[in-house]
CSV table of C-alpha atoms and ligand atoms in Angstrom, one decimal:
chain,number,residue,atom,x,y,z
A,3,MET,CA,92.1,-62.2,-72.1
A,4,ALA,CA,88.4,-62.0,-71.9
A,5,ASP,CA,86.4,-62.4,-75.0
A,6,LEU,CA,83.8,-59.5,-75.5
A,7,SER,CA,83.0,-60.6,-79.2
A,8,SER,CA,79.4,-61.3,-78.2
A,9,PHE,CA,78.8,-57.8,-77.7
A,10,PRO,CA,78.0,-55.9,-80.9
A,11,ILE,CA,79.0,-52.6,-79.5
A,12,THR,CA,82.9,-53.9,-79.3
A,13,SER,CA,82.8,-54.1,-83.2
A,14,ARG,CA,82.4,-50.5,-83.5
A,15,TRP,CA,84.0,-49.2,-80.2
A,16,PRO,CA,87.0,-51.9,-79.8
A,17,ALA,CA,88.2,-52.8,-76.6
A,18,LYS,CA,92.1,-52.0,-76.3
A,19,ASN,CA,92.2,-54.2,-72.7
A,20,PRO,CA,89.0,-56.6,-72.9
A,21,ASP,CA,89.9,-57.5,-69.5
A,22,ILE,CA,88.6,-54.0,-67.8
A,23,ILE,CA,85.2,-52.3,-67.9
A,24,GLN,CA,84.3,-50.8,-71.0
A,25,LEU,CA,82.5,-47.4,-70.6
A,26,TYR,CA,80.3,-46.2,-73.3
A,27,SER,CA,79.5,-42.2,-72.1
A,28,LEU,CA,79.5,-38.6,-72.7
A,29,PRO,CA,80.6,-36.0,-70.2
A,30,THR,CA,76.7,-35.4,-69.6
A,31,PRO,CA,75.0,-35.4,-66.0
A,32,ASN,CA,74.2,-38.8,-66.3
A,33,GLY,CA,77.7,-40.1,-68.1
A,34,VAL,CA,79.8,-38.8,-65.4
A,35,LYS,CA,78.1,-40.6,-62.7
A,36,ILE,CA,79.8,-43.6,-63.8
A,37,SER,CA,83.2,-42.2,-64.7
A,38,ILE,CA,83.3,-40.3,-61.4
A,39,ALA,CA,82.3,-43.5,-59.6
A,40,LEU,CA,84.8,-45.8,-61.3
A,41,GLU,CA,87.1,-42.9,-60.4
A,42,GLU,CA,86.5,-43.1,-57.1
A,43,LEU,CA,86.4,-47.2,-56.8
A,44,SER,CA,90.0,-47.0,-58.6
A,45,LEU,CA,88.7,-49.8,-60.9
A,46,PRO,CA,90.4,-49.8,-64.2
A,47,TYR,CA,88.4,-48.8,-67.4
A,48,GLU,CA,88.4,-48.0,-71.2
A,49,ALA,CA,86.3,-44.9,-71.8
A,50,HIS,CA,84.3,-44.9,-75.2
A,51,ARG,CA,83.0,-41.5,-76.4
A,52,ILE,CA,79.7,-41.6,-78.0
A,53,ALA,CA,79.2,-39.0,-80.2
A,54,PHE,CA,75.6,-37.2,-80.1
A,55,ASP,CA,76.4,-34.9,-82.9
A,56,ALA,CA,76.5,-38.1,-85.0
A,57,ASN,CA,73.7,-39.8,-83.3
A,58,GLU,CA,76.1,-42.9,-82.4
A,59,GLN,CA,73.9,-43.7,-79.2
A,60,LYS,CA,71.1,-44.7,-81.9
A,61,SER,CA,73.2,-46.9,-83.8
A,62,PRO,CA,72.7,-50.5,-84.1
A,63,GLU,CA,75.9,-51.2,-82.3
A,64,PHE,CA,75.0,-49.1,-79.6
A,65,LEU,CA,71.5,-50.3,-79.3
A,66,SER,CA,72.6,-53.9,-78.8
A,67,LEU,CA,74.2,-53.0,-75.5
A,68,ASN,CA,71.3,-50.5,-74.4
A,69,PRO,CA,68.0,-50.6,-76.5
A,70,ASN,CA,67.1,-47.3,-75.2
A,71,GLY,CA,69.7,-45.5,-77.0
A,72,ARG,CA,71.0,-43.6,-74.6
A,73,ILE,CA,74.3,-43.2,-72.6
A,74,PRO,CA,75.8,-44.6,-69.9
A,75,ALA,CA,76.4,-48.2,-70.7
A,76,ILE,CA,79.1,-50.6,-69.6
A,77,ILE,CA,80.4,-54.0,-70.1
A,78,ASP,CA,82.1,-55.8,-67.4
A,79,PRO,CA,84.3,-58.5,-68.6
A,80,ASN,CA,84.6,-59.9,-64.9
A,81,GLY,CA,80.8,-59.8,-64.1
A,82,PRO,CA,78.9,-62.1,-61.6
A,83,GLY,CA,80.2,-65.7,-61.8
A,84,GLY,CA,83.4,-64.1,-63.6
A,85,LYS,CA,81.5,-63.8,-66.7
A,86,PRO,CA,81.2,-60.6,-69.0
A,87,ILE,CA,78.1,-58.7,-68.3
A,88,GLY,CA,76.5,-55.6,-70.0
A,89,LEU,CA,74.6,-52.9,-68.2
A,90,PHE,CA,72.6,-50.0,-68.8
A,91,GLU,CA,70.6,-47.0,-67.0
A,92,SER,CA,73.3,-45.1,-64.8
A,93,GLY,CA,71.6,-45.9,-61.2
A,94,ALA,CA,71.3,-49.8,-62.0
A,95,ILE,CA,75.2,-49.2,-63.1
A,96,LEU,CA,76.0,-47.4,-59.7
A,97,ILE,CA,74.2,-50.2,-57.6
A,98,TYR,CA,76.0,-52.5,-59.5
A,99,LEU,CA,79.7,-51.1,-59.0
A,100,ALA,CA,79.0,-50.5,-55.6
A,101,GLU,CA,77.7,-54.1,-54.5
A,102,LYS,CA,80.9,-55.2,-56.9
A,103,THR,CA,83.3,-53.6,-54.4
A,104,GLY,CA,81.2,-53.2,-51.1
A,105,LYS,CA,82.1,-49.5,-51.4
A,106,LEU,CA,80.2,-46.1,-51.9
A,107,ILE,CA,77.2,-48.0,-50.0
A,108,PRO,CA,76.6,-48.9,-46.6
A,109,ALA,CA,77.2,-51.9,-45.3
A,110,ASP,CA,74.1,-52.2,-42.8
A,111,ALA,CA,71.2,-53.1,-44.7
A,112,ALA,CA,68.8,-50.4,-43.5
A,113,ARG,CA,71.4,-47.8,-44.5
A,114,ARG,CA,71.7,-49.8,-47.6
A,115,TYR,CA,68.2,-49.4,-48.6
A,116,GLU,CA,68.0,-45.7,-47.5
A,117,THR,CA,70.9,-45.0,-49.9
A,118,LEU,CA,68.7,-46.9,-52.6
A,119,CYS,CA,65.7,-44.6,-51.7
A,120,TRP,CA,68.0,-41.4,-52.5
A,121,VAL,CA,69.4,-43.2,-55.8
A,122,MET,CA,65.9,-43.7,-56.9
A,123,PHE,CA,64.9,-40.1,-55.9
A,124,GLN,CA,67.4,-38.9,-58.5
A,125,MET,CA,66.6,-41.2,-61.0
A,126,GLY,CA,62.9,-40.8,-61.1
A,127,GLY,CA,63.0,-37.2,-60.0
A,128,VAL,CA,66.0,-35.0,-60.1
A,129,GLY,CA,67.3,-36.5,-63.3
A,130,PRO,CA,63.9,-36.3,-65.6
A,131,MET,CA,62.7,-32.8,-64.2
A,132,PHE,CA,66.0,-31.0,-64.2
A,133,GLY,CA,66.4,-32.5,-67.8
A,134,GLN,CA,62.9,-31.2,-68.7
A,135,PHE,CA,63.8,-27.7,-67.3
A,136,GLY,CA,67.0,-27.8,-69.4
A,137,HIS,CA,64.9,-28.6,-72.3
A,138,PHE,CA,62.4,-25.9,-72.2
A,139,PHE,CA,64.7,-23.5,-70.6
A,140,LYS,CA,67.4,-23.6,-72.8
A,141,PHE,CA,67.3,-25.7,-75.9
A,142,ALA,CA,63.5,-25.4,-76.9
A,143,ALA,CA,63.4,-21.5,-75.5
A,144,GLU,CA,62.4,-20.3,-78.9
A,145,LYS,CA,59.5,-23.0,-79.3
A,146,VAL,CA,58.0,-22.0,-76.2
A,147,ALA,CA,58.7,-18.5,-76.2
A,148,ASN,CA,55.0,-17.8,-76.3
A,149,ASN,CA,53.8,-20.4,-73.7
A,150,SER,CA,55.8,-20.0,-70.4
A,151,TYR,CA,54.0,-23.0,-68.7
A,152,PRO,CA,56.6,-25.5,-69.8
A,153,VAL,CA,59.6,-23.6,-68.1
A,154,GLU,CA,57.5,-22.8,-65.0
A,155,ARG,CA,56.0,-26.5,-64.6
A,156,TYR,CA,59.7,-27.7,-64.6
A,157,ARG,CA,61.6,-24.8,-63.1
A,158,ASP,CA,59.0,-25.1,-60.0
A,159,GLU,CA,59.4,-29.1,-59.6
A,160,SER,CA,63.2,-28.3,-59.9
A,161,LYS,CA,63.0,-26.0,-57.2
A,162,ARG,CA,60.7,-28.2,-55.0
A,163,LEU,CA,63.3,-31.1,-55.4
A,164,LEU,CA,66.1,-28.7,-54.7
A,165,GLY,CA,64.2,-27.7,-51.5
A,166,VAL,CA,63.9,-31.7,-50.3
A,167,LEU,CA,67.7,-31.8,-51.0
A,168,GLU,CA,68.2,-28.7,-49.0
A,169,THR,CA,66.2,-30.4,-46.0
A,170,ARG,CA,67.9,-33.8,-46.3
A,171,LEU,CA,71.3,-31.9,-46.0
A,172,GLU,CA,70.5,-30.3,-43.1
A,173,GLY,CA,73.4,-31.2,-40.6
A,174,ARG,CA,74.4,-33.8,-43.0
A,175,GLN,CA,77.7,-33.7,-45.1
A,176,TRP,CA,76.8,-36.2,-47.7
A,177,LEU,CA,73.0,-37.2,-48.4
A,178,MET,CA,73.6,-40.5,-46.0
A,179,GLY,CA,75.5,-38.2,-43.3
A,180,ASP,CA,79.2,-38.6,-43.1
A,181,GLU,CA,79.1,-41.6,-45.5
A,182,TYR,CA,79.9,-40.7,-49.4
A,183,THR,CA,77.8,-42.8,-51.3
A,184,ILE,CA,76.4,-43.5,-54.9
A,185,ALA,CA,73.4,-41.5,-53.9
A,186,ASP,CA,75.8,-38.3,-53.8
A,187,ILE,CA,77.0,-39.6,-57.2
A,188,ALA,CA,74.2,-40.0,-58.7
A,189,THR,CA,72.7,-36.5,-57.9
A,190,TYR,CA,75.3,-33.6,-57.9
A,191,PRO,CA,76.3,-33.8,-61.3
A,192,TRP,CA,72.6,-32.9,-62.2
A,193,VAL,CA,72.8,-30.0,-59.7
A,194,GLU,CA,76.0,-28.9,-61.3
A,195,GLY,CA,74.8,-29.6,-64.7
A,196,ALA,CA,71.6,-27.6,-64.2
A,197,ARG,CA,73.8,-24.4,-63.3
A,198,LYS,CA,76.6,-25.0,-65.6
A,199,PHE,CA,75.1,-26.5,-68.8
A,200,TYR,CA,71.7,-24.9,-68.9
A,201,GLY,CA,72.5,-21.8,-67.3
A,202,GLY,CA,69.7,-22.2,-64.5
A,203,GLY,CA,71.2,-21.2,-61.2
A,204,GLU,CA,69.4,-18.0,-61.2
A,205,VAL,CA,66.1,-19.0,-62.1
A,206,LEU,CA,66.2,-22.0,-60.1
A,207,GLU,CA,67.2,-19.7,-57.1
A,208,TYR,CA,70.3,-21.4,-56.0
A,209,LYS,CA,71.5,-19.1,-53.4
A,210,SER,CA,68.4,-20.2,-51.5
A,211,PHE,CA,69.7,-23.5,-51.2
A,212,PRO,CA,72.8,-23.2,-49.0
A,213,ASN,CA,73.3,-26.7,-47.9
A,214,VAL,CA,72.8,-28.1,-51.7
A,215,LEU,CA,75.5,-25.6,-52.6
A,216,ALA,CA,77.9,-26.7,-49.9
A,217,TRP,CA,77.5,-30.2,-50.5
A,218,LEU,CA,77.8,-29.6,-54.3
A,219,GLU,CA,81.2,-27.8,-53.8
A,220,ARG,CA,82.4,-30.6,-51.4
A,221,GLY,CA,81.4,-33.2,-53.9
A,222,LEU,CA,82.9,-31.6,-57.0
A,223,ALA,CA,86.2,-30.9,-55.0
A,224,ARG,CA,86.8,-34.4,-54.6
A,225,PRO,CA,89.8,-35.7,-56.8
A,226,ALA,CA,88.0,-38.6,-58.6
A,227,ALA,CA,85.0,-35.9,-59.5
A,228,ARG,CA,87.4,-33.7,-61.0
A,229,LYS,CA,88.4,-36.1,-63.0
A,230,GLY,CA,85.7,-38.3,-63.8
A,231,ILE,CA,83.7,-35.1,-64.6
A,232,GLU,CA,85.4,-34.8,-67.9
A,233,ILE,CA,85.5,-38.5,-69.2
A,234,PRO,CA,85.4,-39.5,-72.0
A,235,ARG,CA,87.6,-36.8,-73.3
A,236,LYS,CA,87.5,-35.6,-76.7
A,237,GLU,CA,90.4,-36.9,-78.7
B,329,GSH,N1,67.8,-42.9,-67.1
B,329,GSH,C1,69.1,-42.9,-68.0
B,329,GSH,C2,69.0,-41.6,-68.8
B,329,GSH,C3,70.3,-41.6,-69.8
B,329,GSH,C4,70.1,-40.5,-70.4
B,329,GSH,O1,68.9,-39.6,-70.8
B,329,GSH,N2,71.2,-39.9,-71.4
B,329,GSH,C5,71.2,-38.7,-72.0
B,329,GSH,C6,72.5,-38.2,-71.9
B,329,GSH,S1,72.4,-37.4,-70.3
B,329,GSH,C7,71.3,-39.2,-73.4
B,329,GSH,O2,72.0,-40.4,-73.7
B,329,GSH,N3,70.6,-38.4,-74.4
B,329,GSH,C8,71.1,-38.8,-76.0
B,329,GSH,C9,69.5,-39.2,-76.5
B,329,GSH,O3,68.5,-38.9,-75.7
B,329,GSH,O4,69.5,-39.6,-77.8
B,329,GSH,C10,70.3,-43.1,-67.1
B,329,GSH,O5,70.1,-42.6,-66.3
B,329,GSH,O6,70.9,-43.6,-67.9
């Protein structure tokens, strides 16, 4: 049985089965990337729900795994060289899982790097811009009631990014063509989140991005996505 006692996070969220991947998360756009990927890869894992309302992501135990205090984070008891490894940042975790299994990433080197370009496009573009849009449009709407600039700025940038996706998806089923990859798993939870959690579908004019909408529905319809998008569930 793997010994995870060197990871202080396991003292607060104990592993029932320390031999399988431990996921610390919440069903947010960044969190579900990892549960969707784990489901898609059929990797056994144990999900621990990190309660934002209790600020658990900023607890010393959580910070010991991710000093940035944000979900998702994982421990893989069977990391490189068979040793346990802790990881944070959803993009890094997705790349790790893809490389560990040789799945959800093309084998061909050039296509592999192209996939990573799209993963980084999500990590540096879609996630942060959509997140800021959601912040000002929904959560801080009252604070910016007298200043339309923040919403306009992130709305326009989010729409621009949707336009980039729209062009990329012209004639392609997935971001990498016929191959479903971590680039898709990194991105469509955010496109869904902006619509579902922020209620931004109209303001962001989703209807004018038909390729994106069709790709989003294809992604959401996958059994692994339907399951992963709700993990970790509330007890
Ligand atoms: N770049 C990070 C972003 C993670 C992130 O922003 N997670 C959010 C949830 S989607 C979070 O933990 N927020 C809690 C907080 O900021 O305290 C990643 O992709 O893992």
